Amino acid sequence: MSESANTSATAAAAAAPVAFSMRSYLEMTLANVTYLDAADAVKPATAPGYEPSSFNHKYTTLRGHKYHYVEEGDPNNQTLVLVHGFPDLWYGWRYQIRHLVSQGFHVVAVDDLGSGETDQPKCVGLDVEPYACKNLATNLIELLDQLNIDKAVFIGHDWGAFVAWKVGMYFPERCHAIISVGNPHRQPTVNPTGPKELAAENPLFSYMPEFEQPEIESWFDGNINTFATAYFNMVYGGRPGTNAQEKQFYIDSFTRTSFHGALNYYRAWRFNHKDELPYVGKPYTVPSLLIKAEQDQVLTPAYVRGVPYDLFVDLEQSSIAVGGHNVHTEAADEVNQELTRYLTKLFDEKLKIPKTKKSQQVQGQSTTQTVAHEE
């Protein structure tokens, strides 16, 4: 099956104006996995220096949980913390890590709690508080403390962007800026907003209530490898930016860990709402960039335009015309160029300035810039 003939499940869902079943799209993907594997087999091999083993892997304990992260670049330079989405790993940032280090940055890319080589706390029912965004954000601040870094730029994609936005909301004094690839910040509201409400608002989010249910972990007779094979072929199979070896890296990783931890992000929404109530109506003061993916099949341009931005003090928006939901792998060069442009401006075109040590006084943030919309 050619790439042009291959229509991923997410792309098919995006074309449909009605709710869809994630289970049905995974089953459809499994029925076509032979063709997807063949399409991926002819892609170029992973370039030297981009294999998982070629990165600098480290481990630490953050508030009782073992975390795995990759650290590259000079620690004396400005720090960028990269936070991946669902279902992804630190490895989703491989193209950005190498590029940003070449630009003179210190880069830290974490495996989120519940994924990869980071701990996957097992939770029963809705007792999923370790996965609440405030706890996840606090863990990342603890990582800064351990690395003796006062302030960083947090860059997130998908769920990672959701967490990065919360870091800026809960800990603005620790952030130079927040950059989101694709996912806009949803402002806190008095009324709860969770998977059910989002699915009612947008049929493309109808998979979210499915992800809350414990039954999902018994799909495919509880065979995690089958689940992972279906999911990562649905996400990456036949699409640009991820070859057969890289796709298999994801399948092997989630076969080892299961999807339990990653799915708990959806189940923790009620904790998120409770934690966010004190921030309803409060300005978002951290300088921010939203990189919109114009071909995103999930976080579509129409959805992104409909999210309110009135509480931002300093928000810039830009667009990438090519690449789908995983634009950071599918259109890595374009995303890298946009990151360089914004970070150069953010740091006054001085890419190799000393990082702010915790012992140094932090300069106050400006709140005088204007929100920029591309609408």
mmCIF file of C-alpha atoms in Angstrom:
data_model
loop_
_atom_site.group_PDB
_atom_site.id
_atom_site.type_symbol
_atom_site.label_atom_id
_atom_site.label_comp_id
_atom_site.label_asym_id
_atom_site.label_seq_id
_atom_site.Cartn_x
_atom_site.Cartn_y
_atom_site.Cartn_z
ATOM 1 C CA MET A 1 0.000 0.000 0.000
ATOM 2 C CA SER A 2 1.486 3.358 -0.961
ATOM 3 C CA GLU A 3 1.663 6.227 1.517
ATOM 4 C CA SER A 4 -0.887 8.143 -0.516
ATOM 5 C CA ALA A 5 -3.234 5.154 -0.421
ATOM 6 C CA ASN A 6 -2.766 4.643 3.299
ATOM 7 C CA THR A 7 -5.307 6.548 5.348
ATOM 8 C CA SER A 8 -4.503 6.380 9.042
ATOM 9 C CA ALA A 9 -7.254 5.856 11.572
ATOM 10 C CA THR A 10 -6.867 9.330 12.943
ATOM 11 C CA ALA A 11 -7.084 10.856 9.482
ATOM 12 C CA ALA A 12 -10.202 8.846 8.728
ATOM 13 C CA ALA A 13 -11.701 9.938 12.011
ATOM 14 C CA ALA A 14 -10.924 13.556 11.265
ATOM 15 C CA ALA A 15 -12.815 13.344 7.992
ATOM 16 C CA ALA A 16 -15.907 12.000 9.720
ATOM 17 C CA PRO A 17 -18.286 14.483 11.372
ATOM 18 C CA VAL A 18 -19.574 11.881 13.826
ATOM 19 C CA ALA A 19 -18.146 10.100 16.837
ATOM 20 C CA PHE A 20 -15.919 7.119 16.195
ATOM 21 C CA SER A 21 -14.792 4.094 18.169
ATOM 22 C CA MET A 22 -11.089 3.797 18.884
ATOM 23 C CA ARG A 23 -11.467 0.029 19.156
ATOM 24 C CA SER A 24 -12.856 -0.172 15.617
ATOM 25 C CA TYR A 25 -9.988 1.873 14.193
ATOM 26 C CA LEU A 26 -7.419 -0.264 15.983
ATOM 27 C CA GLU A 27 -9.041 -3.377 14.547
ATOM 28 C CA MET A 28 -9.018 -1.793 11.098
ATOM 29 C CA THR A 29 -5.319 -1.029 11.509
ATOM 30 C CA LEU A 30 -4.526 -4.603 12.506
ATOM 31 C CA ALA A 31 -6.257 -5.824 9.364
ATOM 32 C CA ASN A 32 -3.859 -3.669 7.321
ATOM 33 C CA VAL A 33 -0.696 -4.088 9.375
ATOM 34 C CA THR A 34 1.050 -6.185 6.706
ATOM 35 C CA TYR A 35 0.700 -3.354 4.213
ATOM 36 C CA LEU A 36 1.791 -0.747 6.748
ATOM 37 C CA ASP A 37 4.853 -2.773 7.713
ATOM 38 C CA ALA A 38 5.787 -3.079 4.043
ATOM 39 C CA ALA A 39 5.483 0.678 3.567
ATOM 40 C CA ASP A 40 7.679 1.323 6.595
ATOM 41 C CA ALA A 41 10.273 -1.289 5.601
ATOM 42 C CA VAL A 42 11.368 0.737 2.576
ATOM 43 C CA LYS A 43 11.932 3.946 4.539
ATOM 44 C CA PRO A 44 15.556 4.969 5.174
ATOM 45 C CA ALA A 45 17.220 3.499 8.255
ATOM 46 C CA THR A 46 17.612 5.663 11.342
ATOM 47 C CA ALA A 47 20.430 8.145 10.765
ATOM 48 C CA PRO A 48 23.564 7.773 12.906
ATOM 49 C CA GLY A 49 23.196 9.714 16.118
ATOM 50 C CA TYR A 50 19.431 9.290 16.268
ATOM 51 C CA GLU A 51 19.292 5.719 17.571
ATOM 52 C CA PRO A 52 17.914 5.533 21.140
ATOM 53 C CA SER A 53 21.237 4.233 22.452
ATOM 54 C CA SER A 54 23.131 7.228 21.050
ATOM 55 C CA PHE A 55 21.512 9.645 23.521
ATOM 56 C CA ASN A 56 22.702 10.374 27.058
ATOM 57 C CA HIS A 57 20.308 8.523 29.385
ATOM 58 C CA LYS A 58 19.923 9.414 33.044
ATOM 59 C CA TYR A 59 17.720 8.419 35.986
ATOM 60 C CA THR A 60 16.585 10.105 39.152
ATOM 61 C CA THR A 61 13.849 9.941 41.791
ATOM 62 C CA LEU A 62 11.282 12.724 41.764
ATOM 63 C CA ARG A 63 8.912 12.837 44.719
ATOM 64 C CA GLY A 64 9.093 9.081 45.179
ATOM 65 C CA HIS A 65 8.962 8.082 41.499
ATOM 66 C CA LYS A 66 11.881 6.918 39.372
ATOM 67 C CA TYR A 67 12.164 9.086 36.278
ATOM 68 C CA HIS A 68 14.138 8.431 33.132
ATOM 69 C CA TYR A 69 15.297 11.344 31.037
ATOM 70 C CA VAL A 70 17.738 12.169 28.258
ATOM 71 C CA GLU A 71 20.116 15.064 28.810
ATOM 72 C CA GLU A 72 22.152 16.627 26.020
ATOM 73 C CA GLY A 73 24.111 19.843 25.621
ATOM 74 C CA ASP A 74 26.092 22.093 27.943
ATOM 75 C CA PRO A 75 24.376 22.424 31.350
ATOM 76 C CA ASN A 76 25.713 25.993 31.553
ATOM 77 C CA ASN A 77 23.477 27.025 28.658
ATOM 78 C CA GLN A 78 19.766 27.793 28.763
ATOM 79 C CA THR A 79 17.665 24.737 29.571
ATOM 80 C CA LEU A 80 14.760 23.406 27.519
ATOM 81 C CA VAL A 81 12.568 20.684 29.045
ATOM 82 C CA LEU A 82 10.756 18.575 26.449
ATOM 83 C CA VAL A 83 7.553 16.808 27.525
ATOM 84 C CA HIS A 84 5.996 14.178 25.246
ATOM 85 C CA GLY A 85 2.368 13.299 24.638
ATOM 86 C CA PHE A 86 0.239 10.147 24.409
ATOM 87 C CA PRO A 87 1.198 7.564 23.395
ATOM 88 C CA ASP A 88 4.769 8.742 22.994
ATOM 89 C CA LEU A 89 8.159 8.689 24.708
ATOM 90 C CA TRP A 90 11.138 10.993 25.061
ATOM 91 C CA TYR A 91 12.183 9.552 21.695
ATOM 92 C CA GLY A 92 9.454 11.490 19.922
ATOM 93 C CA TRP A 93 11.671 14.560 20.380
ATOM 94 C CA ARG A 94 14.765 12.984 18.762
ATOM 95 C CA TYR A 95 14.855 15.467 15.872
ATOM 96 C CA GLN A 96 14.383 18.438 18.191
ATOM 97 C CA ILE A 97 16.972 17.271 20.732
ATOM 98 C CA ARG A 98 19.808 17.130 18.221
ATOM 99 C CA HIS A 99 18.772 20.382 16.546
ATOM 100 C CA LEU A 100 18.350 22.405 19.734
ATOM 101 C CA VAL A 101 21.670 21.235 21.151
ATOM 102 C CA SER A 102 23.321 22.343 17.900
ATOM 103 C CA GLN A 103 21.801 25.777 18.563
ATOM 104 C CA GLY A 104 23.554 25.998 21.918
ATOM 105 C CA PHE A 105 20.859 24.828 24.310
ATOM 106 C CA HIS A 106 20.886 22.409 27.225
ATOM 107 C CA VAL A 107 18.067 19.929 26.500
ATOM 108 C CA VAL A 108 16.289 17.589 28.914
ATOM 109 C CA ALA A 109 13.685 15.212 27.458
ATOM 110 C CA VAL A 110 11.743 13.172 30.009
ATOM 111 C CA ASP A 111 9.828 9.938 29.862
ATOM 112 C CA ASP A 112 6.516 10.992 31.411
ATOM 113 C CA LEU A 113 5.256 9.265 34.523
ATOM 114 C CA GLY A 114 3.581 6.075 33.332
ATOM 115 C CA SER A 115 5.659 5.658 30.168
ATOM 116 C CA GLY A 116 8.977 4.300 29.003
ATOM 117 C CA GLU A 117 11.626 3.781 31.667
ATOM 118 C CA THR A 118 9.918 6.106 34.142
ATOM 119 C CA ASP A 119 7.821 4.500 36.885
ATOM 120 C CA GLN A 120 4.293 3.417 36.025
ATOM 121 C CA PRO A 121 2.324 3.623 39.294
ATOM 122 C CA LYS A 122 -0.495 1.082 39.201
ATOM 123 C CA CYS A 123 -3.839 2.569 40.171
ATOM 124 C CA VAL A 124 -7.195 0.991 40.924
ATOM 125 C CA GLY A 125 -10.355 2.571 39.564
ATOM 126 C CA LEU A 126 -10.276 6.350 39.732
ATOM 127 C CA ASP A 127 -7.586 6.465 42.424
ATOM 128 C CA VAL A 128 -5.146 8.013 39.946
ATOM 129 C CA GLU A 129 -3.918 11.112 41.785
ATOM 130 C CA PRO A 130 -0.209 10.528 40.897
ATOM 131 C CA TYR A 131 -1.209 11.352 37.320
ATOM 132 C CA ALA A 132 -2.939 14.644 38.124
ATOM 133 C CA CYS A 133 -1.320 17.452 36.169
ATOM 134 C CA LYS A 134 -0.347 19.446 39.242
ATOM 135 C CA ASN A 135 1.627 16.461 40.529
ATOM 136 C CA LEU A 136 3.226 15.904 37.129
ATOM 137 C CA ALA A 137 4.167 19.576 36.931
ATOM 138 C CA THR A 138 5.590 19.519 40.446
ATOM 139 C CA ASN A 139 7.727 16.513 39.517
ATOM 140 C CA LEU A 140 9.263 18.512 36.665
ATOM 141 C CA ILE A 141 10.014 21.404 39.001
ATOM 142 C CA GLU A 142 11.743 18.928 41.326
ATOM 143 C CA LEU A 143 13.874 17.879 38.348
ATOM 144 C CA LEU A 144 14.918 21.507 37.849
ATOM 145 C CA ASP A 145 15.821 21.698 41.525
ATOM 146 C CA GLN A 146 17.978 18.606 41.279
ATOM 147 C CA LEU A 147 19.743 19.989 38.211
ATOM 148 C CA ASN A 148 20.253 23.346 39.974
ATOM 149 C CA ILE A 149 18.258 25.174 37.311
ATOM 150 C CA ASP A 150 16.117 28.106 38.345
ATOM 151 C CA LYS A 151 14.178 28.678 35.122
ATOM 152 C CA ALA A 152 13.632 26.740 31.908
ATOM 153 C CA VAL A 153 11.594 26.771 28.741
ATOM 154 C CA PHE A 154 9.046 23.945 28.785
ATOM 155 C CA ILE A 155 8.127 22.536 25.378
ATOM 156 C CA GLY A 156 5.253 20.075 25.091
ATOM 157 C CA HIS A 157 3.304 18.131 22.491
ATOM 158 C CA ASP A 158 -0.183 16.634 22.890
ATOM 159 C CA TRP A 159 -0.562 15.600 26.559
ATOM 160 C CA GLY A 160 2.942 16.912 27.147
ATOM 161 C CA ALA A 161 1.734 20.348 26.095
ATOM 162 C CA PHE A 162 -1.221 19.985 28.465
ATOM 163 C CA VAL A 163 1.275 19.383 31.296
ATOM 164 C CA ALA A 164 3.655 22.126 30.132
ATOM 165 C CA TRP A 165 0.827 24.679 30.163
ATOM 166 C CA LYS A 166 0.115 23.668 33.767
ATOM 167 C CA VAL A 167 3.767 24.138 34.724
ATOM 168 C CA GLY A 168 3.429 27.718 33.519
ATOM 169 C CA MET A 169 0.172 28.163 35.411
ATOM 170 C CA TYR A 170 1.300 26.671 38.727
ATOM 171 C CA PHE A 171 4.975 27.693 38.642
ATOM 172 C CA PRO A 172 5.332 30.814 36.462
ATOM 173 C CA GLU A 173 8.425 31.923 38.368
ATOM 174 C CA ARG A 174 10.278 28.820 37.117
ATOM 175 C CA CYS A 175 9.508 29.345 33.429
ATOM 176 C CA HIS A 176 11.232 31.470 30.813
ATOM 177 C CA ALA A 177 8.476 30.464 28.405
ATOM 178 C CA ILE A 178 6.026 27.733 27.445
ATOM 179 C CA ILE A 179 5.964 26.340 23.907
ATOM 180 C CA SER A 180 3.187 24.042 22.765
ATOM 181 C CA VAL A 181 3.307 22.026 19.573
ATOM 182 C CA GLY A 182 -0.312 21.762 18.489
ATOM 183 C CA ASN A 183 -2.258 21.721 21.737
ATOM 184 C CA PRO A 184 -3.741 25.020 22.988
ATOM 185 C CA HIS A 185 -4.097 25.861 26.660
ATOM 186 C CA ARG A 186 -7.617 25.287 27.924
ATOM 187 C CA GLN A 187 -8.303 27.896 30.579
ATOM 188 C CA PRO A 188 -9.618 26.622 33.924
ATOM 189 C CA THR A 189 -13.387 26.780 34.292
ATOM 190 C CA VAL A 190 -15.779 26.652 37.225
ATOM 191 C CA ASN A 191 -17.700 23.810 35.633
ATOM 192 C CA PRO A 192 -15.821 20.531 35.163
ATOM 193 C CA THR A 193 -14.378 19.823 31.734
ATOM 194 C CA GLY A 194 -13.247 16.257 31.179
ATOM 195 C CA PRO A 195 -13.352 13.510 28.572
ATOM 196 C CA LYS A 196 -17.148 13.329 28.441
ATOM 197 C CA GLU A 197 -17.563 17.070 28.099
ATOM 198 C CA LEU A 198 -14.825 17.286 25.464
ATOM 199 C CA ALA A 199 -16.374 14.431 23.474
ATOM 200 C CA ALA A 200 -19.724 16.214 23.546
ATOM 201 C CA GLU A 201 -18.035 19.400 22.374
ATOM 202 C CA ASN A 202 -16.040 17.755 19.589
ATOM 203 C CA PRO A 203 -16.829 14.298 18.094
ATOM 204 C CA LEU A 204 -13.126 13.842 17.295
ATOM 205 C CA PHE A 205 -12.545 13.512 21.044
ATOM 206 C CA SER A 206 -15.045 10.677 21.416
ATOM 207 C CA TYR A 207 -12.176 8.259 22.110
ATOM 208 C CA MET A 208 -11.398 10.052 25.381
ATOM 209 C CA PRO A 209 -14.260 8.531 27.423
ATOM 210 C CA GLU A 210 -13.157 5.135 26.082
ATOM 211 C CA PHE A 211 -9.708 5.759 27.494
ATOM 212 C CA GLU A 212 -11.164 6.407 30.952
ATOM 213 C CA GLN A 213 -12.719 2.961 31.178
ATOM 214 C CA PRO A 214 -10.792 0.031 32.715
ATOM 215 C CA GLU A 215 -12.110 -2.291 29.988
ATOM 216 C CA ILE A 216 -9.691 -0.794 27.479
ATOM 217 C CA GLU A 217 -6.818 -2.625 29.154
ATOM 218 C CA SER A 218 -8.469 -5.961 28.352
ATOM 219 C CA TRP A 219 -8.877 -5.203 24.640
ATOM 220 C CA PHE A 220 -7.435 -7.829 22.302
ATOM 221 C CA ASP A 221 -7.789 -10.431 25.074
ATOM 222 C CA GLY A 222 -5.365 -8.455 27.211
ATOM 223 C CA ASN A 223 -2.512 -9.006 24.738
ATOM 224 C CA ILE A 224 -0.475 -5.842 25.198
ATOM 225 C CA ASN A 225 1.753 -6.523 22.202
ATOM 226 C CA THR A 226 -1.280 -6.730 19.920
ATOM 227 C CA PHE A 227 -2.636 -3.494 21.397
ATOM 228 C CA ALA A 228 0.733 -1.768 20.929
ATOM 229 C CA THR A 229 1.132 -3.094 17.395
ATOM 230 C CA ALA A 230 -2.298 -1.753 16.465
ATOM 231 C CA TYR A 231 -1.811 1.601 18.149
ATOM 232 C CA PHE A 232 1.614 2.463 16.796
ATOM 233 C CA ASN A 233 0.730 1.349 13.312
ATOM 234 C CA MET A 234 -2.328 3.581 13.549
ATOM 235 C CA VAL A 235 -0.203 6.530 14.697
ATOM 236 C CA TYR A 236 3.003 6.041 12.697
ATOM 237 C CA GLY A 237 2.404 3.293 10.130
ATOM 238 C CA GLY A 238 3.000 4.483 6.580
ATOM 239 C CA ARG A 239 3.441 8.094 7.690
ATOM 240 C CA PRO A 240 6.562 10.220 7.290
ATOM 241 C CA GLY A 241 9.118 10.751 10.035
ATOM 242 C CA THR A 242 9.079 7.293 11.654
ATOM 243 C CA ASN A 243 10.626 4.201 10.095
ATOM 244 C CA ALA A 244 10.214 0.502 10.863
ATOM 245 C CA GLN A 245 12.923 0.365 13.560
ATOM 246 C CA GLU A 246 11.589 3.447 15.319
ATOM 247 C CA LYS A 247 8.018 2.167 15.205
ATOM 248 C CA GLN A 248 9.204 -1.122 16.707
ATOM 249 C CA PHE A 249 10.946 0.773 19.511
ATOM 250 C CA TYR A 250 7.553 2.128 20.552
ATOM 251 C CA ILE A 251 5.829 -1.236 20.233
ATOM 252 C CA ASP A 252 8.481 -2.938 22.362
ATOM 253 C CA SER A 253 8.436 -0.210 25.011
ATOM 254 C CA PHE A 254 4.669 -0.203 25.514
ATOM 255 C CA THR A 255 4.529 -3.999 25.359
ATOM 256 C CA ARG A 256 6.885 -3.959 28.340
ATOM 257 C CA THR A 257 5.051 -1.289 30.346
ATOM 258 C CA SER A 258 1.429 -1.612 29.104
ATOM 259 C CA PHE A 259 -0.724 1.464 28.452
ATOM 260 C CA HIS A 260 -2.007 1.600 32.045
ATOM 261 C CA GLY A 261 0.052 4.571 33.205
ATOM 262 C CA ALA A 262 -0.442 6.607 30.054
ATOM 263 C CA LEU A 263 -4.214 6.043 30.105
ATOM 264 C CA ASN A 264 -4.399 7.337 33.664
ATOM 265 C CA TYR A 265 -3.827 10.861 32.348
ATOM 266 C CA TYR A 266 -7.377 10.727 30.990
ATOM 267 C CA ARG A 267 -8.707 9.251 34.227
ATOM 268 C CA ALA A 268 -7.174 11.994 36.397
ATOM 269 C CA TRP A 269 -9.224 14.847 34.951
ATOM 270 C CA ARG A 270 -11.352 15.297 38.084
ATOM 271 C CA PHE A 271 -8.197 15.980 40.114
ATOM 272 C CA ASN A 272 -7.091 18.487 37.498
ATOM 273 C CA HIS A 273 -10.361 20.385 37.739
ATOM 274 C CA LYS A 274 -10.164 20.617 41.529
ATOM 275 C CA ASP A 275 -6.551 21.838 41.428
ATOM 276 C CA GLU A 276 -7.331 24.465 38.784
ATOM 277 C CA LEU A 277 -10.279 26.144 40.511
ATOM 278 C CA PRO A 278 -8.127 28.847 42.205
ATOM 279 C CA TYR A 279 -6.850 29.850 38.741
ATOM 280 C CA VAL A 280 -10.227 30.448 37.080
ATOM 281 C CA GLY A 281 -10.162 33.869 35.421
ATOM 282 C CA LYS A 282 -6.501 34.523 36.304
ATOM 283 C CA PRO A 283 -4.113 35.865 33.638
ATOM 284 C CA TYR A 284 -1.593 33.482 32.106
ATOM 285 C CA THR A 285 1.597 35.478 32.578
ATOM 286 C CA VAL A 286 4.375 33.268 31.152
ATOM 287 C CA PRO A 287 5.504 34.194 27.602
ATOM 288 C CA SER A 288 4.082 31.513 25.330
ATOM 289 C CA LEU A 289 4.166 30.163 21.801
ATOM 290 C CA LEU A 290 1.513 27.948 20.237
ATOM 291 C CA ILE A 291 2.755 26.197 17.089
ATOM 292 C CA LYS A 292 -0.359 25.170 15.201
ATOM 293 C CA ALA A 293 -0.264 22.143 12.910
ATOM 294 C CA GLU A 294 -2.594 23.003 10.051
ATOM 295 C CA GLN A 295 -2.929 19.355 8.983
ATOM 296 C CA ASP A 296 -3.529 18.012 12.511
ATOM 297 C CA GLN A 297 -6.246 15.364 12.276
ATOM 298 C CA VAL A 298 -7.107 15.502 15.993
ATOM 299 C CA LEU A 299 -6.411 19.033 17.247
ATOM 300 C CA THR A 300 -7.835 20.491 14.062
ATOM 301 C CA PRO A 301 -7.488 24.155 13.054
ATOM 302 C CA ALA A 302 -11.188 24.655 13.765
ATOM 303 C CA TYR A 303 -10.771 23.320 17.301
ATOM 304 C CA VAL A 304 -7.659 25.404 17.958
ATOM 305 C CA ARG A 305 -9.387 28.576 16.745
ATOM 306 C CA GLY A 306 -12.307 27.947 19.078
ATOM 307 C CA VAL A 307 -10.265 27.799 22.283
ATOM 308 C CA PRO A 308 -10.305 31.130 24.224
ATOM 309 C CA TYR A 309 -7.007 33.034 24.467
ATOM 310 C CA ASP A 310 -8.187 36.174 26.262
ATOM 311 C CA LEU A 311 -6.318 35.507 29.519
ATOM 312 C CA PHE A 312 -2.867 35.326 27.935
ATOM 313 C CA VAL A 313 -0.588 38.262 28.649
ATOM 314 C CA ASP A 314 2.058 37.305 26.075
ATOM 315 C CA LEU A 315 1.006 34.705 23.507
ATOM 316 C CA GLU A 316 2.377 34.249 20.000
ATOM 317 C CA GLN A 317 0.846 31.867 17.494
ATOM 318 C CA SER A 318 2.444 30.418 14.386
ATOM 319 C CA SER A 319 1.515 27.729 11.882
ATOM 320 C CA ILE A 320 3.144 24.736 10.229
ATOM 321 C CA ALA A 321 1.457 23.952 6.914
ATOM 322 C CA VAL A 322 2.703 20.365 6.543
ATOM 323 C CA GLY A 323 2.660 17.346 8.847
ATOM 324 C CA GLY A 324 -0.187 15.895 10.858
ATOM 325 C CA HIS A 325 -0.787 15.496 14.581
ATOM 326 C CA ASN A 326 2.803 14.354 15.130
ATOM 327 C CA VAL A 327 4.153 17.348 13.268
ATOM 328 C CA HIS A 328 7.384 17.347 15.295
ATOM 329 C CA THR A 329 8.369 14.080 13.577
ATOM 330 C CA GLU A 330 6.484 14.430 10.296
ATOM 331 C CA ALA A 331 7.720 17.986 9.609
ATOM 332 C CA ALA A 332 10.711 18.146 11.936
ATOM 333 C CA ASP A 333 12.658 20.736 9.942
ATOM 334 C CA GLU A 334 9.759 23.179 9.935
ATOM 335 C CA VAL A 335 9.150 22.731 13.665
ATOM 336 C CA ASN A 336 12.857 23.116 14.410
ATOM 337 C CA GLN A 337 13.027 26.345 12.431
ATOM 338 C CA GLU A 338 10.075 27.737 14.356
ATOM 339 C CA LEU A 339 11.587 26.766 17.698
ATOM 340 C CA THR A 340 14.864 28.446 16.770
ATOM 341 C CA ARG A 341 13.080 31.596 15.634
ATOM 342 C CA TYR A 342 11.094 31.963 18.840
ATOM 343 C CA LEU A 343 13.906 30.998 21.205
ATOM 344 C CA THR A 344 16.308 33.378 19.481
ATOM 345 C CA LYS A 345 13.858 36.196 20.031
ATOM 346 C CA LEU A 346 13.096 35.076 23.570
ATOM 347 C CA PHE A 347 16.719 35.167 24.600
ATOM 348 C CA ASP A 348 17.470 38.360 22.713
ATOM 349 C CA GLU A 349 19.340 36.514 19.971
ATOM 350 C CA LYS A 350 21.945 35.245 22.429
ATOM 351 C CA LEU A 351 21.692 31.472 22.328
ATOM 352 C CA LYS A 352 24.658 30.667 24.574
ATOM 353 C CA ILE A 353 24.042 32.869 27.576
ATOM 354 C CA PRO A 354 24.596 31.474 31.085
ATOM 355 C CA LYS A 355 21.638 29.754 32.641
ATOM 356 C CA THR A 356 19.972 31.320 35.662
ATOM 357 C CA LYS A 357 21.280 29.595 38.765
ATOM 358 C CA LYS A 358 18.944 29.039 41.678
ATOM 359 C CA SER A 359 21.152 31.213 43.848
ATOM 360 C CA GLN A 360 20.833 34.182 41.466
ATOM 361 C CA GLN A 361 18.074 36.741 41.612
ATOM 362 C CA VAL A 362 15.357 36.140 39.023
ATOM 363 C CA GLN A 363 14.420 39.090 36.869
ATOM 364 C CA GLY A 364 10.710 39.931 36.881
ATOM 365 C CA GLN A 365 8.576 39.026 33.880
ATOM 366 C CA SER A 366 7.225 41.647 31.524
ATOM 367 C CA THR A 367 3.458 41.665 31.138
ATOM 368 C CA THR A 368 3.195 44.418 28.567
ATOM 369 C CA GLN A 369 3.266 42.536 25.284
ATOM 370 C CA THR A 370 0.235 41.904 23.129
ATOM 371 C CA VAL A 371 -1.372 38.612 22.265
ATOM 372 C CA ALA A 372 -0.772 37.801 18.606
ATOM 373 C CA HIS A 373 -3.444 35.883 16.729
ATOM 374 C CA GLU A 374 -3.268 34.490 13.220
ATOM 375 C CA GLU A 375 -6.921 34.421 12.392
#
